[in-house]
Coordinates of C-alpha atoms in Angstrom, one line a residue:
Q23 CA 0.0 0.0 0.0
V24 CA 1.3 3.4 -0.9
Q25 CA 1.5 6.2 1.6
L26 CA 2.2 9.8 0.9
V27 CA 3.2 12.6 3.2
E28 CA 3.4 16.3 2.1
S29 CA 5.6 18.9 3.6
G30 CA 6.9 22.4 2.8
G31 CA 3.7 24.5 3.0
G32 CA 3.4 27.7 4.8
L33 CA 2.8 31.5 4.6
V34 CA 4.6 33.5 2.0
Q35 CA 4.2 37.0 0.5
A36 CA 3.1 37.5 -3.1
G37 CA 6.0 37.1 -5.4
G38 CA 7.7 34.6 -3.1
S39 CA 8.6 30.9 -3.6
L40 CA 7.9 27.6 -1.8
R41 CA 9.1 24.1 -2.5
L42 CA 6.6 21.3 -1.5
S43 CA 7.8 17.8 -1.0
C44 CA 5.9 14.5 -1.2
A45 CA 7.5 11.5 0.4
V46 CA 6.1 8.3 -1.0
S47 CA 6.4 4.9 0.7
G48 CA 5.9 1.6 -1.1
R49 CA 7.8 -0.6 -3.5
T50 CA 5.8 0.6 -6.5
F51 CA 7.1 4.2 -6.4
S52 CA 9.5 3.8 -9.4
R53 CA 6.5 2.7 -11.5
S54 CA 4.1 5.3 -10.2
A55 CA 2.9 8.6 -11.6
V56 CA 2.8 11.2 -8.8
A57 CA 0.6 14.4 -9.1
W58 CA 0.0 17.5 -7.3
F59 CA -3.5 18.9 -6.9
R60 CA -4.8 21.9 -4.9
Q61 CA -8.1 22.8 -3.4
A62 CA -9.0 26.4 -2.4
L63 CA -11.7 27.0 0.1
G64 CA -15.1 26.6 -1.6
K65 CA -13.6 25.4 -4.8
E66 CA -13.2 22.0 -6.5
R67 CA -9.9 20.2 -6.4
E68 CA -7.6 21.4 -9.3
F69 CA -4.8 19.7 -11.1
V70 CA -1.4 21.3 -10.8
A71 CA 1.2 19.0 -12.2
V72 CA 2.1 15.3 -12.6
I73 CA 5.3 13.4 -13.3
G74 CA 5.4 9.9 -14.6
W75 CA 7.7 7.1 -13.7
S76 CA 9.7 7.8 -16.9
G77 CA 10.0 11.5 -16.0
L78 CA 7.2 12.7 -18.4
K79 CA 5.7 15.9 -17.0
T80 CA 2.4 17.6 -17.5
Y81 CA 1.3 20.9 -16.0
G82 CA -2.1 22.4 -15.3
E83 CA -3.2 25.5 -17.1
D84 CA -2.0 27.9 -14.4
S85 CA 1.3 26.2 -13.6
A86 CA 1.9 25.8 -17.3
K87 CA 2.7 29.6 -17.3
G88 CA 6.1 28.6 -16.1
R89 CA 5.8 29.4 -12.4
F90 CA 5.7 25.8 -11.1
S91 CA 8.1 22.9 -11.8
I92 CA 7.8 19.2 -10.7
F93 CA 10.7 16.9 -10.0
R94 CA 11.1 13.4 -8.8
N95 CA 14.0 11.5 -7.0
N96 CA 13.5 7.8 -7.5
V97 CA 16.3 7.0 -5.0
K98 CA 14.7 9.0 -2.2
N99 CA 11.1 8.2 -3.2
L100 CA 10.4 12.0 -3.3
V101 CA 8.5 14.2 -5.6
S102 CA 8.9 18.0 -5.3
L103 CA 6.9 21.0 -6.5
Q104 CA 8.8 24.2 -6.9
M105 CA 6.5 27.2 -6.9
D106 CA 7.8 30.6 -7.9
E107 CA 6.1 34.0 -8.3
L108 CA 3.3 32.9 -5.9
Q109 CA 0.1 35.0 -5.9
P110 CA -2.8 35.1 -3.5
D111 CA -4.9 33.0 -5.9
D112 CA -2.4 30.2 -5.3
T113 CA -3.7 29.9 -1.7
A114 CA -5.0 26.4 -1.2
V115 CA -4.4 23.1 0.4
Y116 CA -1.9 21.2 -1.8
Y117 CA -2.2 17.4 -2.1
C118 CA 0.0 14.8 -3.7
A119 CA -1.4 11.7 -5.1
A120 CA 0.0 8.5 -6.7
R121 CA -1.2 5.9 -9.2
S122 CA 0.4 3.0 -11.0
G123 CA 0.8 3.4 -14.7
N124 CA 0.5 6.5 -17.0
V125 CA 0.1 10.1 -16.0
K126 CA -3.5 11.3 -15.5
T127 CA -4.8 14.8 -14.7
S128 CA -8.1 14.0 -13.1
P129 CA -8.3 13.4 -9.3
E130 CA -10.7 10.5 -9.9
D131 CA -7.8 8.5 -11.4
Y132 CA -5.8 8.6 -8.2
A133 CA -6.4 6.1 -5.4
S134 CA -3.6 7.1 -3.0
W135 CA -3.5 10.6 -1.4
G136 CA -1.6 12.5 1.2
Q137 CA -3.2 14.6 3.9
G138 CA -2.3 17.9 2.3
T139 CA -0.2 20.9 3.2
Q140 CA -1.6 24.5 3.4
V141 CA -0.1 27.2 1.3
T142 CA -1.1 30.7 2.0
V143 CA 0.0 33.7 -0.1
S144 CA -0.5 37.1 1.4
S145 CA -0.9 40.2 -0.8

């Protein structure tokens, strides 16, 4: 069974940066796609980025603007999300999720989730 633990959230001023980490346990990590989603208060869960076991990356509409980057370390079983030029609209709980197989962008395609980490961007 895969377990995920997020870290790195916090309070940052607009224009600042944060690096989120997702520690993944389980022997299937090297064959798993790991994604980041976020959910702001009163809104639906939104896709941010995903990285496949081969390193293939896909970004959501907002992070595709070049502000976010996703990385994975298959030795440490770690997936990171570097977030730059943060804006108040980025305020949300950020979740990482894992699935075996190909990358997907819908939360319904992911069975394993972390507890989430809060990111708050002040103006």
